[in-house]
Coordinates of N, CA, C and O in Angstrom, one line a residue:
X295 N 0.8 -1.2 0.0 CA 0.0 0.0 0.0 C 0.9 1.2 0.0 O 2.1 1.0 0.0
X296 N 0.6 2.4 0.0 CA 0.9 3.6 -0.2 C 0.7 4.4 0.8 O -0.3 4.2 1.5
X297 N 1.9 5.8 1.1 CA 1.9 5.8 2.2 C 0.7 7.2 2.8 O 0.6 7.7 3.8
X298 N -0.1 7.2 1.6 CA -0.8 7.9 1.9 C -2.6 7.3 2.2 O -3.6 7.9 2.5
X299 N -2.2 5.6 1.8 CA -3.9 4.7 2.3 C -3.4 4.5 3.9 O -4.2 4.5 4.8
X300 N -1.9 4.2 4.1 CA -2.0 3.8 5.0 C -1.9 5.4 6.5 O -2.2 5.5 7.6
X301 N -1.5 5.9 5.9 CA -1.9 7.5 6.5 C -3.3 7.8 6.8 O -3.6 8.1 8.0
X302 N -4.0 7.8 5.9 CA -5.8 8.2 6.0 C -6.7 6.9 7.0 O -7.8 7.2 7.4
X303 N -5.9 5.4 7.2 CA -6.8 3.9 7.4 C -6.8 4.9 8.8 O -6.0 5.8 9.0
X304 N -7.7 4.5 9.5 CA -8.1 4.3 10.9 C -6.7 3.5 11.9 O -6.1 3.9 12.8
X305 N -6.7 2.0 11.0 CA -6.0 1.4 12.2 C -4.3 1.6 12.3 O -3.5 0.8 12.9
X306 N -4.2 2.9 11.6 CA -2.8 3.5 11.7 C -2.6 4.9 12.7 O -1.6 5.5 13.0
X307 N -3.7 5.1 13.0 CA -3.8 6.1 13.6 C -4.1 6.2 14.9 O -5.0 5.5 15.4
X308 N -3.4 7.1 15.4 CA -4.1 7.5 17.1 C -5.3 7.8 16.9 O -5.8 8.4 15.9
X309 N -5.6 7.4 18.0 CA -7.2 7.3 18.6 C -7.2 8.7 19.3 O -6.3 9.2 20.0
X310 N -8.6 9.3 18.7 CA -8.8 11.1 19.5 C -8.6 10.8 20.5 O -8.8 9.7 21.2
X311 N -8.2 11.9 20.8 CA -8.1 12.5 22.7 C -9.4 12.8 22.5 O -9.9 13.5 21.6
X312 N -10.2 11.9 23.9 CA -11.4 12.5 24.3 C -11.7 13.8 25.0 O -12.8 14.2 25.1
X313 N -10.6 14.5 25.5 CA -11.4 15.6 26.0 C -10.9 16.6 24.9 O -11.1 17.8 25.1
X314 N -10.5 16.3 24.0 CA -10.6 17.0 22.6 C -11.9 17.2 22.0 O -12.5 18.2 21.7
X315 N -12.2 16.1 22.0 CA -13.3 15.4 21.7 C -14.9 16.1 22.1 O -15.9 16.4 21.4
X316 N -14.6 16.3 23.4 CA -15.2 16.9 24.5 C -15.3 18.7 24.5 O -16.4 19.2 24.4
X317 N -14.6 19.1 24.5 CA -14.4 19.9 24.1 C -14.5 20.7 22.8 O -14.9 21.9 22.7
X318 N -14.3 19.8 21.9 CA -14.7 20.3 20.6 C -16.2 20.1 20.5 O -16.7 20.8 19.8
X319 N -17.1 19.2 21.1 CA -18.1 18.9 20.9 C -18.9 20.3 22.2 O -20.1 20.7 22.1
X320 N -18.2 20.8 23.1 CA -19.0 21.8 23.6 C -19.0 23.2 23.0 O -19.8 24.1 23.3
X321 N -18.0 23.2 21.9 CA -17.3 24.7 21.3 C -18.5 24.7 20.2 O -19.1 25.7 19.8
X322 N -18.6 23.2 19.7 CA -19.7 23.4 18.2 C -21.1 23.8 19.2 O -21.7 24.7 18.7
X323 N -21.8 23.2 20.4 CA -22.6 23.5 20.8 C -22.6 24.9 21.0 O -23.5 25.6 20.5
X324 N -21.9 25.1 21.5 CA -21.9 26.6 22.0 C -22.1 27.7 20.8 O -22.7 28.7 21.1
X325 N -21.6 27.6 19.6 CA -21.6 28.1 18.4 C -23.2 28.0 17.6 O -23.8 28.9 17.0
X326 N -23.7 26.8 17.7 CA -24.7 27.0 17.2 C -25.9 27.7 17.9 O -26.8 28.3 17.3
X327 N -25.6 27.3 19.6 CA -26.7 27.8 20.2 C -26.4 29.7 20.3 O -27.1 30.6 20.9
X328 N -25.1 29.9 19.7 CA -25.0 31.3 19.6 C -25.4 31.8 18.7 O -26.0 32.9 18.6
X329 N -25.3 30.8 17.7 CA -26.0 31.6 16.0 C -27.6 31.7 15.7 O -28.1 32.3 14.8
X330 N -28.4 30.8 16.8 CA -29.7 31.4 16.9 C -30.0 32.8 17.7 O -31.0 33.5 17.5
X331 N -29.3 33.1 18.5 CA -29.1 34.2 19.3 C -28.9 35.2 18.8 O -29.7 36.1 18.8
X332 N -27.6 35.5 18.1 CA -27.2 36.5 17.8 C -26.2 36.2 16.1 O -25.5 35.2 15.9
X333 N -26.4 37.4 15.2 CA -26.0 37.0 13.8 C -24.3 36.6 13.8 O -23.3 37.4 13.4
X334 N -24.2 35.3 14.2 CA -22.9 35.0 13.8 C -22.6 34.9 12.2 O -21.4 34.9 11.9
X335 N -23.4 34.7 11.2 CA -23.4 34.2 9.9 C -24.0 34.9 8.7 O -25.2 35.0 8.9
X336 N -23.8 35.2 8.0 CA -24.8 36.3 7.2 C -25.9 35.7 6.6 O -26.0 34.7 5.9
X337 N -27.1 36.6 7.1 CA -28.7 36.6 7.4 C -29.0 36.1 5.6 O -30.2 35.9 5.4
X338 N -28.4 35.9 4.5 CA -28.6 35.1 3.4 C -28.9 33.9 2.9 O -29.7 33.4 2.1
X339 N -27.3 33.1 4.3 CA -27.7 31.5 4.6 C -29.0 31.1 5.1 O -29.7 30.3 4.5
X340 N -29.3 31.8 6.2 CA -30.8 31.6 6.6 C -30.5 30.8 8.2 O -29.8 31.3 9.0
X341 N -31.1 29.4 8.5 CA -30.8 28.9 8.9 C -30.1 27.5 9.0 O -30.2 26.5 9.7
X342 N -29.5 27.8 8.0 CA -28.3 26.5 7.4 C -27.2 26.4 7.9 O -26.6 25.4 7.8
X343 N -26.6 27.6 8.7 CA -25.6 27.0 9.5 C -25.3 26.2 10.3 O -24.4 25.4 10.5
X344 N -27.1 26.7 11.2 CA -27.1 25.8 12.5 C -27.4 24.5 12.1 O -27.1 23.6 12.9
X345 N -28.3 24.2 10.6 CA -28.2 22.8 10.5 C -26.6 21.9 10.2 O -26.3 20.7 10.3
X346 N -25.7 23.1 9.8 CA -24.9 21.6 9.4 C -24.3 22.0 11.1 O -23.7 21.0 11.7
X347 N -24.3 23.0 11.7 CA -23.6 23.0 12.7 C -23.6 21.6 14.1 O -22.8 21.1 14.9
X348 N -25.4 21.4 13.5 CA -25.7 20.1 14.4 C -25.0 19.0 13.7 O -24.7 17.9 14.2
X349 N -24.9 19.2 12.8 CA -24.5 17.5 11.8 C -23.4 16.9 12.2 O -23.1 15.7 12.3
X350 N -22.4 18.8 12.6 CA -21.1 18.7 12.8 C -21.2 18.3 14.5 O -20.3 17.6 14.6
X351 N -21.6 18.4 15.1 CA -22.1 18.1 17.0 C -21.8 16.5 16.9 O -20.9 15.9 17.3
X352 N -23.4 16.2 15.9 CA -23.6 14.7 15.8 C -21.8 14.1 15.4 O -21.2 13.5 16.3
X353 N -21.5 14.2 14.7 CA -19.8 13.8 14.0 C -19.0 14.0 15.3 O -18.4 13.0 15.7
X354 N -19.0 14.9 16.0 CA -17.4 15.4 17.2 C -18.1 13.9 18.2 O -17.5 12.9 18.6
X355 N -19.5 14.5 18.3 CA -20.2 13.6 19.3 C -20.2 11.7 19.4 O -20.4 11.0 20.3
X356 N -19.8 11.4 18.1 CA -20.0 10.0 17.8 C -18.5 9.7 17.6 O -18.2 8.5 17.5
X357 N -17.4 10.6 17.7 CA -16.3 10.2 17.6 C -15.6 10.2 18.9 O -14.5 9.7 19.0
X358 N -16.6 10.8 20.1 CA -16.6 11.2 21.6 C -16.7 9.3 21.9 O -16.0 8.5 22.6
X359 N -17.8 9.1 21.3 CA -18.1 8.1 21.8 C -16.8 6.1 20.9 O -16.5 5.0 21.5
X360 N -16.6 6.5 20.0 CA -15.8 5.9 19.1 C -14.6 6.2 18.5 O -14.4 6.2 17.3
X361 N -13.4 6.7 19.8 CA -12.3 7.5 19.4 C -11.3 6.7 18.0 O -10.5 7.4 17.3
X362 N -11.5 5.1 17.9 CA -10.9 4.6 16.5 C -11.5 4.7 15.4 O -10.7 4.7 14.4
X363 N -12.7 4.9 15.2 CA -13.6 4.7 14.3 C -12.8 5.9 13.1 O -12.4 7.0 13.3
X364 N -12.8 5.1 12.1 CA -12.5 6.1 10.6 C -13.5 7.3 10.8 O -14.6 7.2 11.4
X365 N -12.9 8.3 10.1 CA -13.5 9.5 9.6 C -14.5 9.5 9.0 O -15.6 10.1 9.2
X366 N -14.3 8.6 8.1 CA -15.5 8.5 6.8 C -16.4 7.5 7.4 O -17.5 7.4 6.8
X367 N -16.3 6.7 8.2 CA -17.2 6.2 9.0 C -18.0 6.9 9.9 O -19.2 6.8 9.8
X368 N -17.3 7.9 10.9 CA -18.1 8.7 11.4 C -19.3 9.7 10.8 O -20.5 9.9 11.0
X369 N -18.2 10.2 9.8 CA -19.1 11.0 8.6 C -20.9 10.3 8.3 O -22.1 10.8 8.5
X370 N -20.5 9.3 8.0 CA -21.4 8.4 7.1 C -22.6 7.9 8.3 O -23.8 7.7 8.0
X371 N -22.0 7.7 9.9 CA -22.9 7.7 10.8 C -23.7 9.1 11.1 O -24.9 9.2 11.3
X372 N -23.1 9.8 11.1 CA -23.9 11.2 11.5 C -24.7 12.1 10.0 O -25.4 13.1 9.9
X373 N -24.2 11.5 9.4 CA -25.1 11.9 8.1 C -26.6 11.2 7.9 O -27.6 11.9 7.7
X374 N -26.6 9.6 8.0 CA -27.6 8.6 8.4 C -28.1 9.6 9.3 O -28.7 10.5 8.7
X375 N -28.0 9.7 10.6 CA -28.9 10.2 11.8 C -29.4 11.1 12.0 O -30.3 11.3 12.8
X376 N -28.8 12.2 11.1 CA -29.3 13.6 10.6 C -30.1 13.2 10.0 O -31.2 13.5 10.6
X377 N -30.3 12.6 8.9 CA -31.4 12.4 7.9 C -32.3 11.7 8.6 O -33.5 11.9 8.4
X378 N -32.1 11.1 9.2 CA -33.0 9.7 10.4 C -33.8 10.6 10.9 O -35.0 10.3 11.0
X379 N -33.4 11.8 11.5 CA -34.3 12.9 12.4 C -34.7 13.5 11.2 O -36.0 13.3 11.2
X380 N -34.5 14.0 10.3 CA -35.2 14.9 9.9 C -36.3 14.2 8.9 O -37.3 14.8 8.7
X381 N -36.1 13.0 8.3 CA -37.5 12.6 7.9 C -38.5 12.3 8.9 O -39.7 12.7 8.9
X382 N -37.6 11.3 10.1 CA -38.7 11.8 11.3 C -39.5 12.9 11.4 O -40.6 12.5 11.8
X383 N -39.5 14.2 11.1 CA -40.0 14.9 11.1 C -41.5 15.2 9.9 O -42.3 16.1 10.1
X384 N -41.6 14.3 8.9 CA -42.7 13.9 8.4 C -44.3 12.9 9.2 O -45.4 12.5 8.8
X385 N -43.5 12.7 10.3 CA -44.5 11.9 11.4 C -44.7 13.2 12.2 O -43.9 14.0 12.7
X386 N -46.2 13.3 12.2 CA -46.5 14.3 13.0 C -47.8 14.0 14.1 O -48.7 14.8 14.4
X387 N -47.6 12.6 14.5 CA -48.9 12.3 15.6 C -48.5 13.6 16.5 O -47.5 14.2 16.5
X388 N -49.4 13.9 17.2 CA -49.7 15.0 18.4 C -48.6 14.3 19.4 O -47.7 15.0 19.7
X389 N -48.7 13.4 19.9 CA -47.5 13.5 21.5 C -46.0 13.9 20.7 O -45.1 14.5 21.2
X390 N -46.1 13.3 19.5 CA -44.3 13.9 19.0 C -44.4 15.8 18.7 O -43.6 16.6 19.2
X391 N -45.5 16.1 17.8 CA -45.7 17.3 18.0 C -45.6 18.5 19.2 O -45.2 19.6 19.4
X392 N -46.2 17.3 20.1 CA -45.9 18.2 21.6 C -44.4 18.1 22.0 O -43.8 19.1 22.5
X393 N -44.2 17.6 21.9 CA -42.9 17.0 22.6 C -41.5 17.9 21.5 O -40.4 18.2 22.1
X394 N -41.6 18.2 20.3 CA -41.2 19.1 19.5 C -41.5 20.6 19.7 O -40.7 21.4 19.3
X395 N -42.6 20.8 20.4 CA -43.0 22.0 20.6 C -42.3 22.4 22.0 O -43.0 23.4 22.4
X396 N -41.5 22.2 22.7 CA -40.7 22.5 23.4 C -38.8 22.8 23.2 O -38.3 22.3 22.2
X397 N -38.2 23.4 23.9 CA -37.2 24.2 23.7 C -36.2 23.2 23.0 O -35.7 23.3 21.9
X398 N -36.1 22.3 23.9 CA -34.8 20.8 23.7 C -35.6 20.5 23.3 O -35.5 21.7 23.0
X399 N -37.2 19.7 22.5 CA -37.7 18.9 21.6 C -37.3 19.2 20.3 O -37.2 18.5 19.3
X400 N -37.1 20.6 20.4 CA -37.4 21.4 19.1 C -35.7 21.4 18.4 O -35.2 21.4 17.3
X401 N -35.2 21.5 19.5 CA -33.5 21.4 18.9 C -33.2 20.4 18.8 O -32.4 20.3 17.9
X402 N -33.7 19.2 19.5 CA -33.0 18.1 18.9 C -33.9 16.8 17.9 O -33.4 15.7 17.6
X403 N -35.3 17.4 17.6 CA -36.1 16.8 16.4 C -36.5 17.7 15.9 O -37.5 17.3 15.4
X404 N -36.3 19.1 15.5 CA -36.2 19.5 14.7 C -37.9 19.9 14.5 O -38.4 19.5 15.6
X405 N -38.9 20.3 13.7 CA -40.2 20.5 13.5 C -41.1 20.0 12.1 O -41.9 19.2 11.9
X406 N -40.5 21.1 11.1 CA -40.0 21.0 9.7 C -39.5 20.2 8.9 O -38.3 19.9 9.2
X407 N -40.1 19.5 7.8 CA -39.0 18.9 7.1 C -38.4 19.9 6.0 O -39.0 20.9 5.8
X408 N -37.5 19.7 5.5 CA -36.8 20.1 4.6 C -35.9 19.6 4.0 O -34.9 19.1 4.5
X409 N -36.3 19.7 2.2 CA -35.2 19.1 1.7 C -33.6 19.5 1.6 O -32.5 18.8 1.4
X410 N -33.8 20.7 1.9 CA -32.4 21.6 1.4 C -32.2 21.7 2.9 O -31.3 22.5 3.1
X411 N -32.7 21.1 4.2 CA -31.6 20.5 5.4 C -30.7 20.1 5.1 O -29.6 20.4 5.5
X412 N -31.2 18.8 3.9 CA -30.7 17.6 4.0 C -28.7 17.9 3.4 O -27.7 17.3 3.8
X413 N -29.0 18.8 2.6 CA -27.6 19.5 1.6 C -26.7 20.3 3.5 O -25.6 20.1 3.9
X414 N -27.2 20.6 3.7 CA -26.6 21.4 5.1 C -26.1 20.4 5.6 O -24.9 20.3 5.6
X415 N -26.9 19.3 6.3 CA -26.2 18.0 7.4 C -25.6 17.5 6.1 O -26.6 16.7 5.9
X416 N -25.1 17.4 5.4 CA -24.3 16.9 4.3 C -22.8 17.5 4.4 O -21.8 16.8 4.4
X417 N -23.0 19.0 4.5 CA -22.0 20.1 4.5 C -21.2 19.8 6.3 O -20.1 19.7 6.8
X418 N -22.5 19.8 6.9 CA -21.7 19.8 8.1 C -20.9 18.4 8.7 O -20.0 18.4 9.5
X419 N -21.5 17.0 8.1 CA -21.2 16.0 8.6 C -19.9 15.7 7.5 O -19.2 14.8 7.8
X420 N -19.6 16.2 6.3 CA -18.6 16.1 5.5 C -17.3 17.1 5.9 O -16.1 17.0 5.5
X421 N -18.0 18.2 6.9 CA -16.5 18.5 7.0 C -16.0 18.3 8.2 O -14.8 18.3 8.4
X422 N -17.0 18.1 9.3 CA -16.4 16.9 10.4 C -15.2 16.2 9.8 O -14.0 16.4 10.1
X423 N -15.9 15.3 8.5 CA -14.9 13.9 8.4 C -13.7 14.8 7.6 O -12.5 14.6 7.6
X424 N -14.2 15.8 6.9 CA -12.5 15.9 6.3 C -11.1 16.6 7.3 O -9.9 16.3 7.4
X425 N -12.1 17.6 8.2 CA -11.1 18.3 9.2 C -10.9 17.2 10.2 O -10.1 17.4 11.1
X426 N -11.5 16.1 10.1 CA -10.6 14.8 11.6 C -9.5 13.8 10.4 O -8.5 13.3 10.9
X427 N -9.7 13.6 9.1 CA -8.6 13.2 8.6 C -7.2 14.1 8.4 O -6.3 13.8 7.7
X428 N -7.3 15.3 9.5 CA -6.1 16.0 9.1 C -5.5 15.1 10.1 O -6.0 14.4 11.0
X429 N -3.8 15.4 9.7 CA -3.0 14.6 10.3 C -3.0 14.7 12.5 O -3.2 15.7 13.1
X430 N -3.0 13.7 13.1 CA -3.1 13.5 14.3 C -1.9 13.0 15.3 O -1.3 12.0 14.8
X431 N -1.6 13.4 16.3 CA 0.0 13.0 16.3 C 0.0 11.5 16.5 O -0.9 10.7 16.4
X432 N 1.2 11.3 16.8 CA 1.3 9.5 16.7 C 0.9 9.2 15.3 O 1.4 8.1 15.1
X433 N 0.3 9.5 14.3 CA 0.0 8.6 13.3 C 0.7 8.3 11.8 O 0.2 8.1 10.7
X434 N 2.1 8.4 12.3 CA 2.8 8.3 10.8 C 3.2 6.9 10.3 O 3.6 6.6 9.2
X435 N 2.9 5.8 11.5 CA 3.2 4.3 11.0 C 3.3 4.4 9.9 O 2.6 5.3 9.5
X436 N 3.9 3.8 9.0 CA 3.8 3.3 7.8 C 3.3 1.7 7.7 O 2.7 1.2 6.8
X437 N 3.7 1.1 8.9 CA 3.7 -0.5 9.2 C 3.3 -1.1 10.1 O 3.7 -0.8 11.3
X438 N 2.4 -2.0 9.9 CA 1.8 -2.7 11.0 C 2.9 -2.9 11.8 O 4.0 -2.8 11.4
X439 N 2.5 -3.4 13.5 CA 3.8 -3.3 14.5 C 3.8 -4.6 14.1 O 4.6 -5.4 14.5

C-alpha cells in the first residue's frame, strides 16, 4: 500500500483524545446555540448554518463516543442520523408534536421537514470527516507493528 492509504486507514492512527473530543463537541454546541441568538453568519444562509452545525455536533459527538472509528465512518454515521431525524419529522402524531413544541424537543427533532436541510447536514457531517482526517499525532506508522 501507499503511504498515503495507509496515512488516512483508521487502524494507523491515534485514537482522539477525548477531551478533545469533549471539548470540541462543547465549542460546536456553543456556536450553534450562539447563532440562533445572535448573527454570527450572514442573514442570506438563513438557517443553514445551524443545521450543518448540528451534523457537525452529531460527527465530534460519535467520535466522543468511538475514538478509533475512521472519519468517513463517522461521517457516514452522522449523516444517516441527521437524515434519520429529519424525515422523522414527516410523522407528526400529536405526542411527538408536543414534545417538538418544546425548547430541547425542538432542537434536537427539529419540526419542519426540509429538503435543502438535507444539503446542510451533508456540508456539516462532510467536513467533520474531512477536518478529523487531518494529520493527528502518533499517526505516521507506515507498518503494521
Amino acid at each position: 500500500m501507499s503511504y498515503s492509504l495507509h496515512y488516512l486507514d483508521a487502524q494507523y492512527r491515534a485514537p482522539r483524545r477525548r477531551w478533545l473530543q469533549f471539548a470540541g463537541l462543547v465549542a460546536v454546541v456553543g456556536v450553534g446555540l450562539a447563532s440562533r441568538a445572535y448573527p454570527l453568519f450572514p442573514a442570506a444562509l438563513g438557517k443553514y448554518p445551524g443545521d450543518a452545525l448540528w451534523a457537525l455536533m452529531i460527527f465530534v459527538g460519535l467520535g466522543l463516543l468511538w475514538p478509533r472509528a475512521a472519519s468517513a465512518t463517522l461521517g457516514a454515521a452522522a449523516l444517516l442520523l441527521c437524515y434519520a431525524v429529519e424525515f422523522s419529522q414527516l410523522y407528526q402524531a400529536p405526542w411527538i408534536v408536543e414534545l417538538r413544541s418544546h425548547t430541547l424537543g425542538h432542537l434536537v427533532l427539529g419540526s419542519h421537514f426540509g429538503w435543502t436541510d438535507l444539503i446542510a447536514y451533508a456540508v456539516g457531517a462532510g467536513a467533520g470527516a474531512l477536518l478529523d482526517m487531518l494529520p493527528r499525532r502518533n499517526s505516521r506508522r507506515l507498518f503494521r507493528p
